[in-house]
Tab-separated table of C-alpha atoms in Angstrom:
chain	number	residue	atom	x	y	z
A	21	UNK	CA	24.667	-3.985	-3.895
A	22	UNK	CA	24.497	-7.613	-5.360
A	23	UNK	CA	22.273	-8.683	-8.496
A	24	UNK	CA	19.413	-10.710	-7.354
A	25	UNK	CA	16.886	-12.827	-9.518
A	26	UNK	CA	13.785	-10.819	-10.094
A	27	UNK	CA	10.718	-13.006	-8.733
A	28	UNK	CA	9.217	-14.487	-12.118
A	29	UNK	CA	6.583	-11.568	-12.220
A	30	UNK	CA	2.755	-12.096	-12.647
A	31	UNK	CA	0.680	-11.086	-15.931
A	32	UNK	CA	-2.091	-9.942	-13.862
A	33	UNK	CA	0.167	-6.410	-13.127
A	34	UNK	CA	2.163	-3.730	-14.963
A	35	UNK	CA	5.711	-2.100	-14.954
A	36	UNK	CA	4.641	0.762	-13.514
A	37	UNK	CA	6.257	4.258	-14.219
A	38	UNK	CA	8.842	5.871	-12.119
A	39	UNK	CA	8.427	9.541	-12.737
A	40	UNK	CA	10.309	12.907	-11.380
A	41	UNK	CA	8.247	15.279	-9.259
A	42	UNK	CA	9.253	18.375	-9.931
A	43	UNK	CA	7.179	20.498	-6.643
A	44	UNK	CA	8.413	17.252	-4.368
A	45	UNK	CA	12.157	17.615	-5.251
A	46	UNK	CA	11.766	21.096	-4.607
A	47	UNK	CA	10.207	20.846	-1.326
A	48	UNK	CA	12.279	17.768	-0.325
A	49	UNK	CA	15.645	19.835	-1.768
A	50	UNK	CA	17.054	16.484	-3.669
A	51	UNK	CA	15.451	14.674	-6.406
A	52	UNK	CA	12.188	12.827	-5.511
A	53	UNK	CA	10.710	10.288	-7.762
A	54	UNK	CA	7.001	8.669	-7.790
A	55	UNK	CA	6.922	5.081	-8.205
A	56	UNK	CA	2.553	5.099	-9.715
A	57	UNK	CA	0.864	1.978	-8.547
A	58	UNK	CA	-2.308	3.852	-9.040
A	59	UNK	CA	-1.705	3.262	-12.642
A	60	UNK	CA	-1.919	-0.492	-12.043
A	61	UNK	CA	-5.283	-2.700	-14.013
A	62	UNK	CA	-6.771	-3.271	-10.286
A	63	UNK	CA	-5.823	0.714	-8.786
A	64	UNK	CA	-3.322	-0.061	-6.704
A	65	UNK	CA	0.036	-1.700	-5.779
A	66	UNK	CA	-2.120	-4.901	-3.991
A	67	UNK	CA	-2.401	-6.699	-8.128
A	68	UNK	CA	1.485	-7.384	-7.175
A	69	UNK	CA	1.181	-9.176	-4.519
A	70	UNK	CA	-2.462	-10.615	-4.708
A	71	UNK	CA	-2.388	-11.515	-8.275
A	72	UNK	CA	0.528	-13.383	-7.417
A	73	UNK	CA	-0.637	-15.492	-4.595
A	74	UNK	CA	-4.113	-16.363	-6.140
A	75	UNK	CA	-1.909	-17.257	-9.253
A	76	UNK	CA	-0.010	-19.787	-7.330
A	77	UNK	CA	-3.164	-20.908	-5.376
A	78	UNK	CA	-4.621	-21.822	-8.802
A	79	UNK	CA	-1.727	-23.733	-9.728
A	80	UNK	CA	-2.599	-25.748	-6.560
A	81	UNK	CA	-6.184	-26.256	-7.262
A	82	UNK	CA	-8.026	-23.007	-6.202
A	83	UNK	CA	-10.966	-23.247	-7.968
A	84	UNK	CA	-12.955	-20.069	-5.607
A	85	UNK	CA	-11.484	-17.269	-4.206
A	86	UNK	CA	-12.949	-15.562	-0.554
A	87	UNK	CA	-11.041	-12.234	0.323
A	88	UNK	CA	-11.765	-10.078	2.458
A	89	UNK	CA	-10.926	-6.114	2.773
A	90	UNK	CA	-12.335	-2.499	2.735
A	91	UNK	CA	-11.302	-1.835	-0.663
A	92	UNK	CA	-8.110	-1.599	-2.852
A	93	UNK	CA	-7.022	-6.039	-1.924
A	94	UNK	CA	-10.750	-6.821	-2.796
A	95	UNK	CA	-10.643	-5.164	-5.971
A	96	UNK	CA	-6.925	-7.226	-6.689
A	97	UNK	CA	-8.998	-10.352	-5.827
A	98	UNK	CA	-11.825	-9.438	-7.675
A	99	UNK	CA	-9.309	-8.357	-10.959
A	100	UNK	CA	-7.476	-11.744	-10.952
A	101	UNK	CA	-10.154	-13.798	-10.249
A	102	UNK	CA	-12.106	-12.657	-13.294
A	103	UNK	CA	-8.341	-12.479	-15.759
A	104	UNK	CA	-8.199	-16.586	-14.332
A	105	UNK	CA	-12.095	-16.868	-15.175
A	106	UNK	CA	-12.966	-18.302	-11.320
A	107	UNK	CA	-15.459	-17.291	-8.802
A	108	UNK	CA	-14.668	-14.381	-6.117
A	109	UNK	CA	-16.462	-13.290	-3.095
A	110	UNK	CA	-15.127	-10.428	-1.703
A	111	UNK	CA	-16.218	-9.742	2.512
A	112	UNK	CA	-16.131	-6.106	3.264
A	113	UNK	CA	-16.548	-3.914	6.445
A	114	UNK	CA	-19.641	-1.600	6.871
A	115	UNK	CA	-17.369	1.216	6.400
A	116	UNK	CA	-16.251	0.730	2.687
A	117	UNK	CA	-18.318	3.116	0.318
A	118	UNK	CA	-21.222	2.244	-1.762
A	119	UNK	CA	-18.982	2.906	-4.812
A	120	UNK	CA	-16.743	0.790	-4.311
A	121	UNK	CA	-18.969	-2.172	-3.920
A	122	UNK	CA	-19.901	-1.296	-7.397
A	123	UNK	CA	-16.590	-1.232	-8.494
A	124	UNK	CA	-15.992	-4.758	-7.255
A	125	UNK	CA	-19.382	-6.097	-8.783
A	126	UNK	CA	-18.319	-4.297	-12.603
A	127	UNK	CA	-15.214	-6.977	-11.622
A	128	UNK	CA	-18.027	-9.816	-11.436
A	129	UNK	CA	-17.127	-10.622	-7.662
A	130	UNK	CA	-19.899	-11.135	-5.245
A	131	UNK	CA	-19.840	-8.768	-2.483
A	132	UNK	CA	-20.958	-9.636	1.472
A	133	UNK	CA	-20.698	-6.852	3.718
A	134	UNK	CA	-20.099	-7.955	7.577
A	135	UNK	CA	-18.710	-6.408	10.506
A	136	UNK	CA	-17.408	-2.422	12.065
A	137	UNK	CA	-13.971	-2.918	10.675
A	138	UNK	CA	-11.564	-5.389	8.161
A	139	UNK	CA	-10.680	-7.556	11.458
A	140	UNK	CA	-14.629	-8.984	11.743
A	141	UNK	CA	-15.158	-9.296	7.900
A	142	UNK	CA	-11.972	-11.517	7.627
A	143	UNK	CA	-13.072	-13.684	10.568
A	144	UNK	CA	-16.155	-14.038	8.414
A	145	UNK	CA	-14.104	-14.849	5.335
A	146	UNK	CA	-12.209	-17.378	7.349
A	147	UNK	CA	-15.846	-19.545	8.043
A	148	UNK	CA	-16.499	-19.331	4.472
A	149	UNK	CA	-13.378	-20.625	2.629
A	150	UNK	CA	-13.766	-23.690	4.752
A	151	UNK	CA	-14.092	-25.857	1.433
A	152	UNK	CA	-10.310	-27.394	0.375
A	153	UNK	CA	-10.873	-25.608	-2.953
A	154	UNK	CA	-11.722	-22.390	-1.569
A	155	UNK	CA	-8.821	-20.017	-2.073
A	156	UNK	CA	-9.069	-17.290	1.183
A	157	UNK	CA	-6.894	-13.752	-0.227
A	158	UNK	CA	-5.249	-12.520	3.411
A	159	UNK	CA	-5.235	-8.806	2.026
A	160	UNK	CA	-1.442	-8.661	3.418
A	161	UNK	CA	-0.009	-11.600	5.393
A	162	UNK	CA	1.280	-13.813	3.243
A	163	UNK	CA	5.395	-14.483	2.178
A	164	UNK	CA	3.819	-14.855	-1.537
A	165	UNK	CA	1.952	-11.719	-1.226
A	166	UNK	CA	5.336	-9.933	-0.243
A	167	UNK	CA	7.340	-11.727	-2.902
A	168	UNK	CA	4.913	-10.350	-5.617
A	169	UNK	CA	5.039	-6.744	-3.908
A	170	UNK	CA	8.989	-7.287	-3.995
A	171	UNK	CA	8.536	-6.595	-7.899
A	172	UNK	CA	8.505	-3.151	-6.948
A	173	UNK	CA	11.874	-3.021	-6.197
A	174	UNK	CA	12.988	-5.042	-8.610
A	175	UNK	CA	11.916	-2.116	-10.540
A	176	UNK	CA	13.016	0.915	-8.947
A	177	UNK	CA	16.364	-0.369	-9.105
A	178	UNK	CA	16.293	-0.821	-12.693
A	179	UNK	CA	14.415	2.449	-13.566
A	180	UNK	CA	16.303	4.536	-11.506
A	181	UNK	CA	19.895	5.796	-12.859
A	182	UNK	CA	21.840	6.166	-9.074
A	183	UNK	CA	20.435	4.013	-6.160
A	184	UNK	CA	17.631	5.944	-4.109
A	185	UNK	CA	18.754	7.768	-0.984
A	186	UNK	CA	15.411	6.351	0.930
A	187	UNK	CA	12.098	4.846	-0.482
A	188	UNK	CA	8.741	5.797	1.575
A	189	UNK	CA	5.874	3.881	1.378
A	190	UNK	CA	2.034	3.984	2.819
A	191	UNK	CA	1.216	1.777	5.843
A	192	UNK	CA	-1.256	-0.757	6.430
A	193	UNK	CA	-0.947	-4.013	7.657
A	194	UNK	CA	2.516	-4.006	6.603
A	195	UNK	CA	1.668	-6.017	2.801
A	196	UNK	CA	3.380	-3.439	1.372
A	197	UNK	CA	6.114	-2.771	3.507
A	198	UNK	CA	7.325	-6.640	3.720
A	199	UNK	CA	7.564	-6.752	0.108
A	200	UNK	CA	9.974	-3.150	0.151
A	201	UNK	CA	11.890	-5.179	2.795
A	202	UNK	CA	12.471	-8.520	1.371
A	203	UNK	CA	13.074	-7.232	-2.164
A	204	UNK	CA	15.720	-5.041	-0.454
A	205	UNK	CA	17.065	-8.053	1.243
A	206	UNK	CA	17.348	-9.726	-2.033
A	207	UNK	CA	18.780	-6.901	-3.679
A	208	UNK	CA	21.357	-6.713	-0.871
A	209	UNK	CA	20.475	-3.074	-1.010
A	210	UNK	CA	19.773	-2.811	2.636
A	211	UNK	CA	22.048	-0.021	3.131
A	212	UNK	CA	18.592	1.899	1.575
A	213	UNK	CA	16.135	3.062	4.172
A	214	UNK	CA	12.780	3.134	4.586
A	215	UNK	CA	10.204	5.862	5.887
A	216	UNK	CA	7.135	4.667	7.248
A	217	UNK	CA	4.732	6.560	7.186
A	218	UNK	CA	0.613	6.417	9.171
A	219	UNK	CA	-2.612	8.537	10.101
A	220	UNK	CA	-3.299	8.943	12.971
A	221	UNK	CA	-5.723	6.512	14.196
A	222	UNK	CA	-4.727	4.261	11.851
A	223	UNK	CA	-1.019	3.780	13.493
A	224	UNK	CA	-0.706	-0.598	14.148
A	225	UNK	CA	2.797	-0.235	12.881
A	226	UNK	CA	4.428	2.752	15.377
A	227	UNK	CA	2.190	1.287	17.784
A	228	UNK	CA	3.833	-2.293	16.883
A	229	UNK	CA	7.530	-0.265	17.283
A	230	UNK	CA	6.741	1.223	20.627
A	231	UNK	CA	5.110	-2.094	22.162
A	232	UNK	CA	8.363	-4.247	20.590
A	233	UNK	CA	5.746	-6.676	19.048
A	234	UNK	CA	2.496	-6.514	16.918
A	235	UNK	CA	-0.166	-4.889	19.217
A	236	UNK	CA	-4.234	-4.506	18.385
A	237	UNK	CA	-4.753	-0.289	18.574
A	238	UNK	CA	-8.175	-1.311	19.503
A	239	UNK	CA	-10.277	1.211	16.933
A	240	UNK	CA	-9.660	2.896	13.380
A	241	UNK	CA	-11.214	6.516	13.830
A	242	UNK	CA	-8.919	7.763	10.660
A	243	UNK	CA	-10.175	8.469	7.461
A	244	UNK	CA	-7.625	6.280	5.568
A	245	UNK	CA	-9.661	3.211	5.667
A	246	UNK	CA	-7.222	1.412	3.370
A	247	UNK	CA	-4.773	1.728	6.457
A	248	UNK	CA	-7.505	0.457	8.267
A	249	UNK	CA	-5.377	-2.923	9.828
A	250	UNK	CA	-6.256	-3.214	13.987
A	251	UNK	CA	-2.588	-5.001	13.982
A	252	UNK	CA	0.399	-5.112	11.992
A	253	UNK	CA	2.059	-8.375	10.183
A	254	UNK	CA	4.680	-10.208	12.321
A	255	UNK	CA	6.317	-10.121	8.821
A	256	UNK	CA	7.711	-6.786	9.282
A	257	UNK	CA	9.895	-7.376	12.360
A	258	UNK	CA	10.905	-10.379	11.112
A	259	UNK	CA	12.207	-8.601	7.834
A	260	UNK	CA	13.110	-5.170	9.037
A	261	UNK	CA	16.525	-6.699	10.623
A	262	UNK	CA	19.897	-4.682	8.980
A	263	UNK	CA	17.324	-1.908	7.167
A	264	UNK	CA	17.042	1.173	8.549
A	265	UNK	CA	13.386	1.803	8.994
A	266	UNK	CA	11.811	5.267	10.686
A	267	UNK	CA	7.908	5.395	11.009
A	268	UNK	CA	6.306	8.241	11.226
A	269	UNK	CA	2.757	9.594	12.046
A	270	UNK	CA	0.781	12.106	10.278
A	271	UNK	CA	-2.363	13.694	10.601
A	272	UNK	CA	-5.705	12.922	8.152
A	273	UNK	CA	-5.795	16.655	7.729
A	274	UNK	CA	-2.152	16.210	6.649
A	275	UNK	CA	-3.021	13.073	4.457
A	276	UNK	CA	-5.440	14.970	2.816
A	277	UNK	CA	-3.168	18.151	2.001
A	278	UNK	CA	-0.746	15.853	0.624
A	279	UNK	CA	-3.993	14.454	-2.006
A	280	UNK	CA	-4.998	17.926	-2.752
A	281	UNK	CA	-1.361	18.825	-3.646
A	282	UNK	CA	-0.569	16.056	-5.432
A	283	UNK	CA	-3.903	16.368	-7.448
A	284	UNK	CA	-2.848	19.981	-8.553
A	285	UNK	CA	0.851	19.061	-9.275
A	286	UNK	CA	0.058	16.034	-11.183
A	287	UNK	CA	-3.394	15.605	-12.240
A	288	UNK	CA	-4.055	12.439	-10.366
A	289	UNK	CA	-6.784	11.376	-7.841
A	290	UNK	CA	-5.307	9.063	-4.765
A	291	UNK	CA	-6.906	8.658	-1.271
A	292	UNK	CA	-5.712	9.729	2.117
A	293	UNK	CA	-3.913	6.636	2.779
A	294	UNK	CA	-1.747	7.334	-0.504
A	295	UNK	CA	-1.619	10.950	0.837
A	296	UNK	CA	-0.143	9.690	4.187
A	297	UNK	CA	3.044	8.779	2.119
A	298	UNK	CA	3.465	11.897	0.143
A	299	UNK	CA	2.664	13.860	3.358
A	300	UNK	CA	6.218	13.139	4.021
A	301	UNK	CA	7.889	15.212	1.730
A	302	UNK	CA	4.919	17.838	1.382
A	303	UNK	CA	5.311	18.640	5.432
A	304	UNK	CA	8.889	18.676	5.397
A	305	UNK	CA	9.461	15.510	7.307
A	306	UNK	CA	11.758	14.443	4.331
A	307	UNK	CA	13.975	17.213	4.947
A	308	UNK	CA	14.343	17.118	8.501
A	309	UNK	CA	15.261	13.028	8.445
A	310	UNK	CA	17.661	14.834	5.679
A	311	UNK	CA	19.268	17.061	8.373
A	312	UNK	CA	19.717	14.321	10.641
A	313	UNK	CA	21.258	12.055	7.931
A	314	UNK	CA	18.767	9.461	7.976
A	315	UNK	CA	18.505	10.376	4.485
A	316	UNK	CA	21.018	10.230	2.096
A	317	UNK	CA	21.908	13.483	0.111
A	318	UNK	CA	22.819	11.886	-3.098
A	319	UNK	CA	20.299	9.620	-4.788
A	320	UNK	CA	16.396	10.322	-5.493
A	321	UNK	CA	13.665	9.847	-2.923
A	322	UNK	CA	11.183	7.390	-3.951
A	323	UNK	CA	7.668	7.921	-3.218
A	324	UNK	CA	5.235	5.214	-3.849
A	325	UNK	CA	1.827	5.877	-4.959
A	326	UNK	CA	0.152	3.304	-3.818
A	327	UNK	CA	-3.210	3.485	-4.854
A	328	UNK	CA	-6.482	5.719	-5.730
A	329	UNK	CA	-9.424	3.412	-5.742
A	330	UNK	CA	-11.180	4.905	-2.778
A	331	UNK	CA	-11.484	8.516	-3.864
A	332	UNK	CA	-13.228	10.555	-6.027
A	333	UNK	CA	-13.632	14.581	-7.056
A	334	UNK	CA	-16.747	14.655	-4.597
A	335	UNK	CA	-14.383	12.994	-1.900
A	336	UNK	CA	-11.569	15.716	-2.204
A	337	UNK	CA	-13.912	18.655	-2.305
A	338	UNK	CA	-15.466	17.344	1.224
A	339	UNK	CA	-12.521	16.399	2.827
A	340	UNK	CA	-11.163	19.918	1.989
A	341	UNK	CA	-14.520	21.338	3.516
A	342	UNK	CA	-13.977	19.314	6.466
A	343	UNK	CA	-10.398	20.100	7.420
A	344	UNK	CA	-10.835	23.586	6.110
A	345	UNK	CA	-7.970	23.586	3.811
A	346	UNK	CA	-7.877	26.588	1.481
């Protein structure tokens, strides 16, 4: 592993924790560590990247920022804009909660809701940053939005004591998982691989894989709305080269289980599309990649926890209802 030049990081986010987990080492039979974006001033891991972008796009002469997204990238918007005192409007699909449209207004953004899913309310945003000092916030494909989520690593390499044996990360459009790969790159610690991990329903990425390009999977019936991209970034096959990446598929019910868990081993609320990530070591797909020595056996497992913006108490308890968890 080389030393690499952290990217200059952004005062809009925090050096977030990296904290033992003392059920998931168990249950993953090595050391697993939690990375907690959910800590972070906007919820989530998105004030990395987002914060970061709109930063430089101010330095250019943004003077208004237009994002668009169903939850946790409009509230990193709606968080810088207001820390850089300029305008935000924030486009959202029909499907993002009621609360979190008042979460984004306490931020002082103006909220438009438009369109079934993310894909129509960006085309909207599109039409409406039209003016040259309009700003428009992609919520994930961007190379500045992946050099700010890049910071994590930058991190995790300097928090952890040994080098991790595999870091596995939520899903999406891919934000996230370009800025894993390119501050691995960076690092030269590509010998570190990646797990993947999806709901069913809201799969872009293994469908992406399977197709050998970025593919549209048409609808997003899961619940993990934050997952909720019809198509993954090109990004990710262009950065994936010389990493070992392995995606993997869960169930919501699983996604859930893994929030429920996590809530009772560490007294934290995060949403199903967090819960897809833990779900990796809570089901046992940790050990099994393990076993077939996709996994290293010396080194922690780093989990990142994404984010918990779309979730509450009253969320768990019906989820739980609905799956019929006990």
């Amino acid at each position: 592993m080389t030393a690499a030049s952290p990217v200059k990081s952004s005062p809009l986010h925090v050096v977030s924790p990296l904290v033992p987990s003392n059920m998931l080492s168990v249950v993953c039979g090595q050391q697993a560590l939690l990375k907690l974006e959910n800590i972070q001033p906007s919820g989530s891991f998105k004030i990395r990247g987002i914060g970061h972008y709109i930063q430089k796009s101010t330095e250019k002469g943004c003077a208004q920022v237009i994002s668009s997204s169903g939850g946790n990238a409009g509230m990193a918007a709606a968080y810088s804009s207001k820390v850089l005192k300029i305008p935000a409007t924030i486009v959202l699909p029909m499907s993002t909660p009621s609360f979190m449209i008042s979460k984004l207004k306490q931020e002082e953004a103006d909220v438009l809701v438009h369109g079934e899913v993310w894909d129509v309310a960006h085309k909207k945003a599109i039409t409406m940053a039209k003016n040259k000092k309009c700003c428009l916030v992609h919520p994930f494909d961007h190379p500045d939005i992946w050099e700010g989520h890049s910071t994590i690593v930058d991190e995790i390499l300097e928090q952890s004591t040994e080098a991790p044996a595999a870091i596995v990360v939520s899903v999406g459009g891919g934000g996230l998982l370009c800025g894993i790969l390119s501050g691995l790159h960076r690092h030269g610690a590509t010998d570190i691989p990646v797990v993947a991990m999806e709901t069913e329903g809201a799969h872009c990425l293994r469908a992406a894989l399977d197709a050998g390009k970025p593919v549209s999977i048409g609808e997003i019936p899961s619940i993990a709305k934050t997952l909720g991209a019809l198509c993954v970034t090109q990004g990710v096959f262009d950065l994936k080269e010389g990493i070992q990446l392995s995606s993997h598929v869960v169930s919501d019910k699983q996604a859930v289980e893994a929030c429920i868990n996590f809530a009772d081993h560490h007294r934290m609320l995060v949403e199903p599309s967090c819960g897809a990530a833990l779900a990796a070591g809570y089901s046992g797909l940790i050990q099994r990649l393990k076993e077939n020595n996709f996994i290293r056996k010396r080194g922690p497992v780093v989990f990142i926890v994404c984010g918990g913006n779309i979730v509450s108490m009253d969320n768990l308890i019906e989820w739980k209802k609905h799956f019929r968890i006990c």
